Amino acid sequence: MTTYEISLLVGDGIGPELSLCAAEILQYIHDKSARIKFKITRVEAGDNAKQKYGNALPIDTFEEIKKSQACLKSPVGESAADVVLVLRRYFDLYANVRPSKNYANVPSISKNVDLVTVRENTEDLYLGWEFLSDDDTVISLRKISRNASKRIAEHAFKIANSRKGKKVTIVHKSNVLRLSDRMFIDTSKEVSKRFPNIEFEEMYVDACSMELIRYPNRFDTILTTNLFGDIISDEAAQVTGSIGLAPAANIGDNFAMFEPVHGAAFDIAGKNIANPTSFILAIKMMFDWLGEKYHDNDILELSINFEKSIDELFTKNVKTKDIGGSLSTLEFNQKFLNILNDKGFS
Ligand code: ATP
């Protein structure tokens, strides 16, 4: 029997509703499975926490996350940068991995797409190095380093190696960003030599944005820098259906944090209509990471059942309103647990 210590960050907007679903799922597995157990610590961060404690990332939250083996993070509102960027930086979560795929009966402009965006998570314009050179001019600095480029490229090629598509598309803007993106490409090319079985292609980010709409099936693993990856992965999520389906992993060498791609979605908060699939699939990504890190086949098997359960629900047209169904957040979560239960627990 293995007990995993998970910090569950309750954020803002639809965050509390989604984290309730996540807690329900983990508790259900804990109760049903003989081999997989969880110790869940609920922590607060974001706008609500800032109002309550005067700090978007209270020290108690930070300490609890540090004690856990992985963090499940629900979306936070305006203070996102004070939470997400700090956690990514502190734990050196350098790989942001965002899968997007088509599901049966989910309305979308594409078919048979199954791709993953691997985004460098620690550098680029996200360092926030901005200053006024005079009252009317702002200078923003962009950092790209060989080390960070190398480790994200290695991560992307390993992911591509585990997928059917066996292809990496490096997305950049080296015709304008001649030094920084040139370094990113050259380093990735060097890494690609160690993976001769993986097809490797380059694409400008503007062309990629267009191709994602015109011919999304051509992509398997997209490797890119921080800002381009942020934008491209939202586009990929929408191309395959809804942002309410898109999970993300922030992975470092010793710690990882899993979250929905979307934000706090204040327009639908408190209405019990948010799609919890993004969070369910974020839990699935966490199981993949824990399974690999701790060589735990039981949790890897559970991860496969998560994916199968979502596939089956959509095939049977069991859906929330955002993708053409009629179920509420909590109803969909319950249907998910029922179908997961049918598959049994080890
Ligand atoms: P951010 O700027 O942090 O990305 P945002 O609130 O501007 O946050 P998102 O929350 O990412 O934007 O989402 C945009 C819209 O997509 C929301 O306004 C909401 O209508 C819809 N949406 C987002 N997440 C979900 C979800 N889980 N289920 C249903 N609809 C969602």
Coordinates of C-alpha atoms and ligand atoms in Angstrom, one line a residue:
M1 CA 0.0 0.0 0.0
T2 CA 1.3 3.5 -0.9
T3 CA 0.1 6.7 0.7
Y4 CA 0.6 9.8 -1.4
E5 CA 0.7 13.2 0.3
I6 CA -1.1 15.7 -2.0
S7 CA -1.6 19.4 -1.4
L8 CA -4.9 20.6 -2.9
L9 CA -4.8 24.3 -3.6
V10 CA -8.3 25.9 -3.5
G11 CA -8.2 29.1 -5.6
D12 CA -10.8 31.6 -6.9
G13 CA -13.8 31.8 -9.2
I14 CA -14.6 28.2 -10.2
G15 CA -11.6 27.0 -8.2
P16 CA -13.5 26.0 -5.1
E17 CA -16.1 24.0 -7.1
L18 CA -13.4 22.2 -9.0
S19 CA -11.3 21.4 -6.0
L20 CA -14.4 20.0 -4.3
C21 CA -14.7 17.6 -7.2
A22 CA -11.0 16.7 -7.0
A23 CA -11.2 16.1 -3.3
E24 CA -14.2 13.8 -3.8
I25 CA -12.4 11.8 -6.5
L26 CA -9.2 11.3 -4.4
Q27 CA -11.3 10.4 -1.3
Y28 CA -13.3 7.9 -3.3
I29 CA -10.1 6.2 -4.6
H30 CA -8.7 6.3 -1.0
D31 CA -11.8 4.5 0.3
K32 CA -12.2 2.0 -2.5
S33 CA -8.6 1.0 -3.3
A34 CA -6.6 -1.4 -1.1
R35 CA -3.3 -0.2 -2.5
I36 CA -3.6 3.5 -3.3
K37 CA -4.1 5.9 -0.4
F38 CA -4.0 9.7 -0.2
K39 CA -3.4 12.2 2.6
I40 CA -4.9 15.4 1.2
T41 CA -4.1 18.8 2.6
R42 CA -6.4 21.6 1.5
V43 CA -4.5 24.9 1.2
E44 CA -5.7 28.4 0.2
A45 CA -4.1 30.8 -2.2
G46 CA -5.1 33.5 -4.7
D47 CA -7.5 36.5 -4.4
N48 CA -9.6 35.0 -1.6
A49 CA -6.5 34.2 0.4
K50 CA -5.1 37.7 -0.2
Q51 CA -8.3 39.2 1.1
K52 CA -8.4 36.9 4.2
Y53 CA -4.7 36.8 5.1
G54 CA -3.2 39.8 3.2
N55 CA -1.1 37.5 1.1
A56 CA -2.0 35.6 -2.1
L57 CA 0.4 32.8 -1.1
P58 CA 0.2 32.6 2.7
I59 CA 3.3 31.1 4.4
D60 CA 1.2 28.2 5.8
T61 CA 0.1 27.3 2.3
F62 CA 3.6 27.4 1.0
E63 CA 4.9 25.2 3.9
E64 CA 2.1 22.6 3.3
I65 CA 2.9 22.5 -0.4
K66 CA 6.6 22.0 0.4
K67 CA 5.7 19.0 2.7
S68 CA 3.6 17.3 0.0
Q69 CA 4.7 15.0 -2.8
A70 CA 2.7 16.9 -5.5
C71 CA 0.3 19.8 -5.7
L72 CA -3.1 19.9 -7.4
K73 CA -3.8 23.5 -8.1
S74 CA -7.2 24.9 -8.9
P75 CA -7.3 28.2 -10.9
V76 CA -6.6 31.5 -9.1
G77 CA -7.8 35.0 -10.2
E78 CA -6.0 38.3 -10.5
S79 CA -3.2 37.3 -8.2
A80 CA -2.3 34.3 -10.4
A81 CA 1.2 35.6 -11.0
D82 CA 1.8 35.9 -7.2
V83 CA 0.9 32.3 -6.8
V84 CA 1.8 30.3 -9.9
L85 CA 4.9 32.1 -11.0
V86 CA 6.3 31.9 -7.4
L87 CA 5.6 28.2 -7.1
R88 CA 7.0 27.4 -10.5
R89 CA 10.2 29.3 -9.7
Y90 CA 10.6 28.0 -6.1
F91 CA 10.2 24.3 -7.2
D92 CA 12.0 24.9 -10.5
L93 CA 9.0 23.4 -12.4
Y94 CA 10.7 23.9 -15.8
A95 CA 8.4 21.8 -18.0
N96 CA 4.8 22.9 -18.7
V97 CA 3.1 20.0 -20.4
R98 CA -0.3 20.5 -22.0
P99 CA -2.1 17.7 -23.9
S100 CA -5.0 18.5 -26.2
K101 CA -7.1 15.8 -28.0
N102 CA -10.4 15.3 -29.6
Y103 CA -13.1 13.4 -27.8
A104 CA -16.2 11.8 -29.2
N105 CA -19.3 14.0 -29.2
V106 CA -17.3 17.1 -28.2
P107 CA -18.1 19.8 -30.7
S108 CA -14.9 21.1 -32.3
I109 CA -13.4 22.3 -35.5
S110 CA -11.0 19.3 -35.7
K111 CA -11.0 15.5 -35.8
N112 CA -8.5 12.9 -34.6
V113 CA -6.2 15.4 -33.0
D114 CA -3.9 14.2 -30.3
L115 CA -1.0 16.5 -29.5
V116 CA 0.9 17.8 -26.6
T117 CA 2.5 21.2 -26.0
V118 CA 5.8 21.2 -24.1
R119 CA 6.5 24.7 -22.9
E120 CA 9.6 26.0 -21.2
N121 CA 8.3 27.3 -17.9
T122 CA 11.1 29.3 -16.2
E123 CA 12.4 32.0 -18.6
D124 CA 11.4 34.2 -21.5
L125 CA 9.3 37.4 -20.8
Y126 CA 7.7 35.7 -17.8
L127 CA 10.6 36.7 -15.6
G128 CA 8.8 40.1 -15.6
W129 CA 12.0 42.1 -16.1
E130 CA 10.4 45.4 -17.2
F131 CA 11.4 48.9 -16.5
L132 CA 10.6 52.4 -17.7
S133 CA 13.4 54.0 -19.7
D134 CA 11.5 57.2 -19.6
D135 CA 7.9 58.1 -18.6
D136 CA 6.6 57.0 -22.0
T137 CA 8.7 53.9 -22.7
V138 CA 8.8 50.4 -21.2
I139 CA 11.7 48.0 -21.8
S140 CA 10.9 44.3 -21.3
L141 CA 13.8 41.8 -21.2
R142 CA 13.6 38.2 -22.5
K143 CA 15.9 35.6 -21.2
I144 CA 16.7 32.3 -23.0
S145 CA 19.5 30.2 -21.7
R146 CA 21.2 27.1 -23.1
N147 CA 20.7 25.0 -19.9
A148 CA 17.0 25.7 -19.7
S149 CA 16.6 25.1 -23.5
K150 CA 18.5 21.8 -23.2
R151 CA 16.4 20.4 -20.3
I152 CA 13.0 21.3 -21.9
A153 CA 14.1 19.9 -25.2
E154 CA 15.1 16.6 -23.5
H155 CA 11.8 16.6 -21.7
A156 CA 9.9 17.1 -25.0
F157 CA 11.9 14.4 -26.8
K158 CA 11.3 11.9 -24.0
I159 CA 7.6 12.6 -24.2
A160 CA 7.6 12.3 -28.0
N161 CA 9.4 9.0 -27.6
S162 CA 6.6 7.6 -25.5
R163 CA 3.9 8.7 -27.9
K164 CA 2.7 7.1 -31.2
G165 CA 3.3 10.2 -33.3
K166 CA 7.1 10.2 -32.7
K167 CA 7.5 13.8 -33.9
V168 CA 8.7 17.1 -32.4
T169 CA 7.8 20.4 -33.9
I170 CA 9.9 23.2 -32.5
V171 CA 8.0 26.5 -32.6
H172 CA 9.9 29.8 -32.5
K173 CA 10.4 33.2 -34.1
S174 CA 14.1 33.1 -34.9
N175 CA 13.8 35.4 -37.9
V176 CA 13.2 38.2 -35.4
L177 CA 14.6 36.9 -32.1
R178 CA 17.8 36.0 -33.8
L179 CA 20.0 35.4 -30.8
S180 CA 17.6 34.0 -28.2
D181 CA 15.5 31.7 -30.4
R182 CA 18.5 30.7 -32.5
M183 CA 20.0 29.4 -29.2
F184 CA 16.8 27.6 -28.4
I185 CA 16.7 25.9 -31.8
D186 CA 20.4 25.0 -31.9
T187 CA 20.2 23.4 -28.4
S188 CA 17.1 21.5 -29.3
K189 CA 18.8 20.2 -32.5
E190 CA 21.7 19.0 -30.5
V191 CA 19.3 17.1 -28.2
S192 CA 17.4 15.7 -31.3
K193 CA 20.6 13.8 -32.3
R194 CA 20.1 11.5 -29.3
F195 CA 16.6 10.6 -30.6
P196 CA 17.2 9.5 -34.2
N197 CA 13.8 7.7 -34.2
I198 CA 11.9 11.0 -33.6
E199 CA 11.1 13.2 -36.6
F200 CA 12.1 16.8 -36.0
E201 CA 10.7 19.9 -37.7
E202 CA 10.9 23.7 -37.2
M203 CA 8.0 26.2 -37.5
Y204 CA 7.6 29.9 -37.0
V205 CA 5.0 30.7 -34.3
D206 CA 2.8 32.6 -36.6
A207 CA 2.7 29.7 -39.1
C208 CA 2.0 27.3 -36.2
S209 CA -1.0 29.4 -35.1
M210 CA -2.4 29.1 -38.6
E211 CA -1.5 25.4 -39.1
L212 CA -3.2 24.5 -35.7
I213 CA -6.5 25.7 -37.2
R214 CA -5.9 24.6 -40.8
Y215 CA -4.3 21.2 -40.2
P216 CA -4.0 20.3 -36.5
N217 CA -3.4 16.6 -37.1
R218 CA 0.1 17.3 -38.4
F219 CA 1.3 18.0 -34.8
D220 CA 2.3 15.5 -32.2
T221 CA 4.7 17.1 -29.7
I222 CA 5.1 20.9 -29.9
L223 CA 8.3 22.2 -28.2
T224 CA 8.4 25.9 -27.5
T225 CA 9.4 28.8 -25.3
N226 CA 7.2 30.2 -22.4
L227 CA 5.1 32.9 -24.0
F228 CA 4.5 31.1 -27.3
G229 CA 3.6 28.0 -25.4
D230 CA 1.1 29.8 -23.3
I231 CA -0.7 31.1 -26.3
I232 CA -0.4 28.0 -28.6
S233 CA -1.7 25.6 -25.9
D234 CA -4.8 27.7 -25.3
E235 CA -5.4 27.7 -29.1
A236 CA -4.8 23.9 -29.2
A237 CA -7.3 23.5 -26.3
Q238 CA -10.0 25.4 -28.2
V239 CA -9.2 23.7 -31.5
T240 CA -9.9 20.3 -29.9
G241 CA -13.1 21.4 -28.1
S242 CA -13.2 23.5 -25.0
I243 CA -10.7 25.0 -22.5
G244 CA -12.8 23.2 -19.9
L245 CA -11.2 19.9 -21.0
A246 CA -7.5 21.0 -20.9
P247 CA -5.1 19.9 -18.1
A248 CA -1.5 21.1 -17.5
A249 CA 1.4 19.7 -15.6
N250 CA 4.3 21.8 -14.2
I251 CA 7.1 19.4 -13.8
G252 CA 10.5 19.7 -12.1
D253 CA 13.1 17.2 -11.1
N254 CA 11.8 16.7 -7.6
F255 CA 8.3 18.2 -7.5
A256 CA 5.3 18.7 -9.8
M257 CA 2.1 20.7 -9.8
F258 CA -1.0 19.9 -11.8
E259 CA -3.8 22.3 -12.8
P260 CA -6.4 23.1 -15.4
V261 CA -5.1 25.3 -18.3
H262 CA -8.0 27.7 -17.9
G263 CA -8.3 30.6 -15.4
A264 CA -10.7 31.3 -12.6
A265 CA -13.6 31.9 -15.1
F266 CA -15.5 34.3 -12.7
D267 CA -18.4 34.6 -15.3
I268 CA -19.5 31.0 -14.4
A269 CA -18.3 30.8 -10.8
G270 CA -20.7 29.5 -8.1
K271 CA -23.2 28.3 -10.7
N272 CA -22.3 24.6 -10.6
I273 CA -21.8 24.6 -14.4
A274 CA -18.0 24.5 -14.8
N275 CA -16.7 21.5 -16.6
P276 CA -14.5 19.5 -14.1
T277 CA -12.9 17.4 -16.9
S278 CA -9.8 19.7 -17.0
F279 CA -9.2 19.0 -13.3
I280 CA -10.0 15.3 -13.6
L281 CA -7.4 15.0 -16.4
A282 CA -4.9 17.1 -14.3
I283 CA -5.3 14.4 -11.6
K284 CA -4.6 11.8 -14.3
M285 CA -1.4 13.6 -15.2
M286 CA -0.5 13.6 -11.6
F287 CA -1.0 9.8 -11.4
D288 CA 1.3 9.4 -14.4
W289 CA 4.0 11.4 -12.8
L290 CA 3.7 9.7 -9.4
G291 CA 3.6 6.3 -11.1
E292 CA 6.8 6.9 -12.9
K293 CA 8.6 8.5 -10.0
Y294 CA 7.6 5.9 -7.5
H295 CA 7.5 2.9 -9.9
D296 CA 3.9 2.3 -9.0
N297 CA 2.0 0.3 -11.6
D298 CA -1.3 0.5 -9.7
I299 CA -1.5 4.2 -10.0
L300 CA -0.5 4.1 -13.6
E301 CA -3.3 1.6 -14.3
L302 CA -5.7 4.0 -12.5
S303 CA -4.5 6.8 -14.8
I304 CA -5.4 4.7 -17.8
N305 CA -8.9 4.1 -16.3
F306 CA -9.3 7.9 -15.8
E307 CA -8.7 8.4 -19.6
K308 CA -11.0 5.5 -20.5
S309 CA -13.8 6.8 -18.2
I310 CA -13.7 10.2 -19.8
D311 CA -13.7 8.6 -23.2
E312 CA -16.7 6.5 -22.3
L313 CA -18.7 9.3 -20.8
F314 CA -18.3 11.5 -23.9
T315 CA -19.0 8.6 -26.2
K316 CA -22.3 8.1 -24.3
N317 CA -23.0 11.9 -24.6
V318 CA -22.7 12.4 -20.8
K319 CA -21.4 16.0 -20.8
T320 CA -21.6 19.3 -19.1
K321 CA -23.3 22.3 -20.6
D322 CA -20.2 24.0 -22.1
I323 CA -19.8 21.1 -24.5
G324 CA -23.4 20.6 -25.4
G325 CA -24.6 18.4 -22.5
S326 CA -26.9 19.1 -19.6
L327 CA -25.1 18.0 -16.5
S328 CA -24.0 20.2 -13.7
T329 CA -20.4 20.1 -12.3
L330 CA -21.3 17.8 -9.4
E331 CA -23.5 15.6 -11.5
F332 CA -20.7 15.0 -14.1
N333 CA -18.2 14.3 -11.3
Q334 CA -20.6 11.7 -9.9
K335 CA -21.0 10.0 -13.3
F336 CA -17.3 10.0 -13.6
L337 CA -16.9 8.2 -10.2
N338 CA -19.6 5.7 -11.2
I339 CA -17.9 4.7 -14.4
L340 CA -14.5 4.6 -12.7
N341 CA -16.0 2.3 -10.1
D342 CA -17.3 0.0 -12.8
K343 CA -13.6 -0.6 -13.9
G344 CA -12.7 -1.7 -10.4
F345 CA -9.8 -0.8 -8.0
S346 CA -6.7 -2.7 -7.2
Ligands
ATP1 P1 -7.2 33.7 -17.3 O1 -7.0 35.1 -17.8 O2 -6.5 33.5 -16.0 O3 -6.9 32.7 -18.3 P2 -10.1 34.1 -17.7 O4 -11.1 34.0 -16.6 O5 -9.9 35.3 -18.4 O6 -8.7 33.6 -16.9 P3 -10.5 31.5 -18.5 O7 -11.0 31.2 -17.1 O8 -9.3 30.8 -18.9 O9 -10.3 33.0 -18.7 O10 -11.7 31.0 -19.4 C1 -12.3 31.8 -20.4 C2 -13.7 31.4 -20.5 O11 -13.9 30.0 -20.8 C3 -14.4 31.6 -19.2 O12 -14.9 32.9 -19.1 C4 -15.5 30.5 -19.2 O13 -16.7 31.0 -19.7 C5 -14.9 29.4 -20.0 N1 -14.4 28.3 -19.2 C6 -13.1 28.3 -18.6 N2 -13.0 27.2 -17.9 C7 -14.2 26.5 -18.0 C8 -14.6 25.2 -17.4 N3 -13.9 24.5 -16.6 N4 -15.9 24.9 -17.8 C9 -16.7 25.6 -18.6 N5 -16.3 26.8 -19.1 C10 -15.0 27.2 -18.8

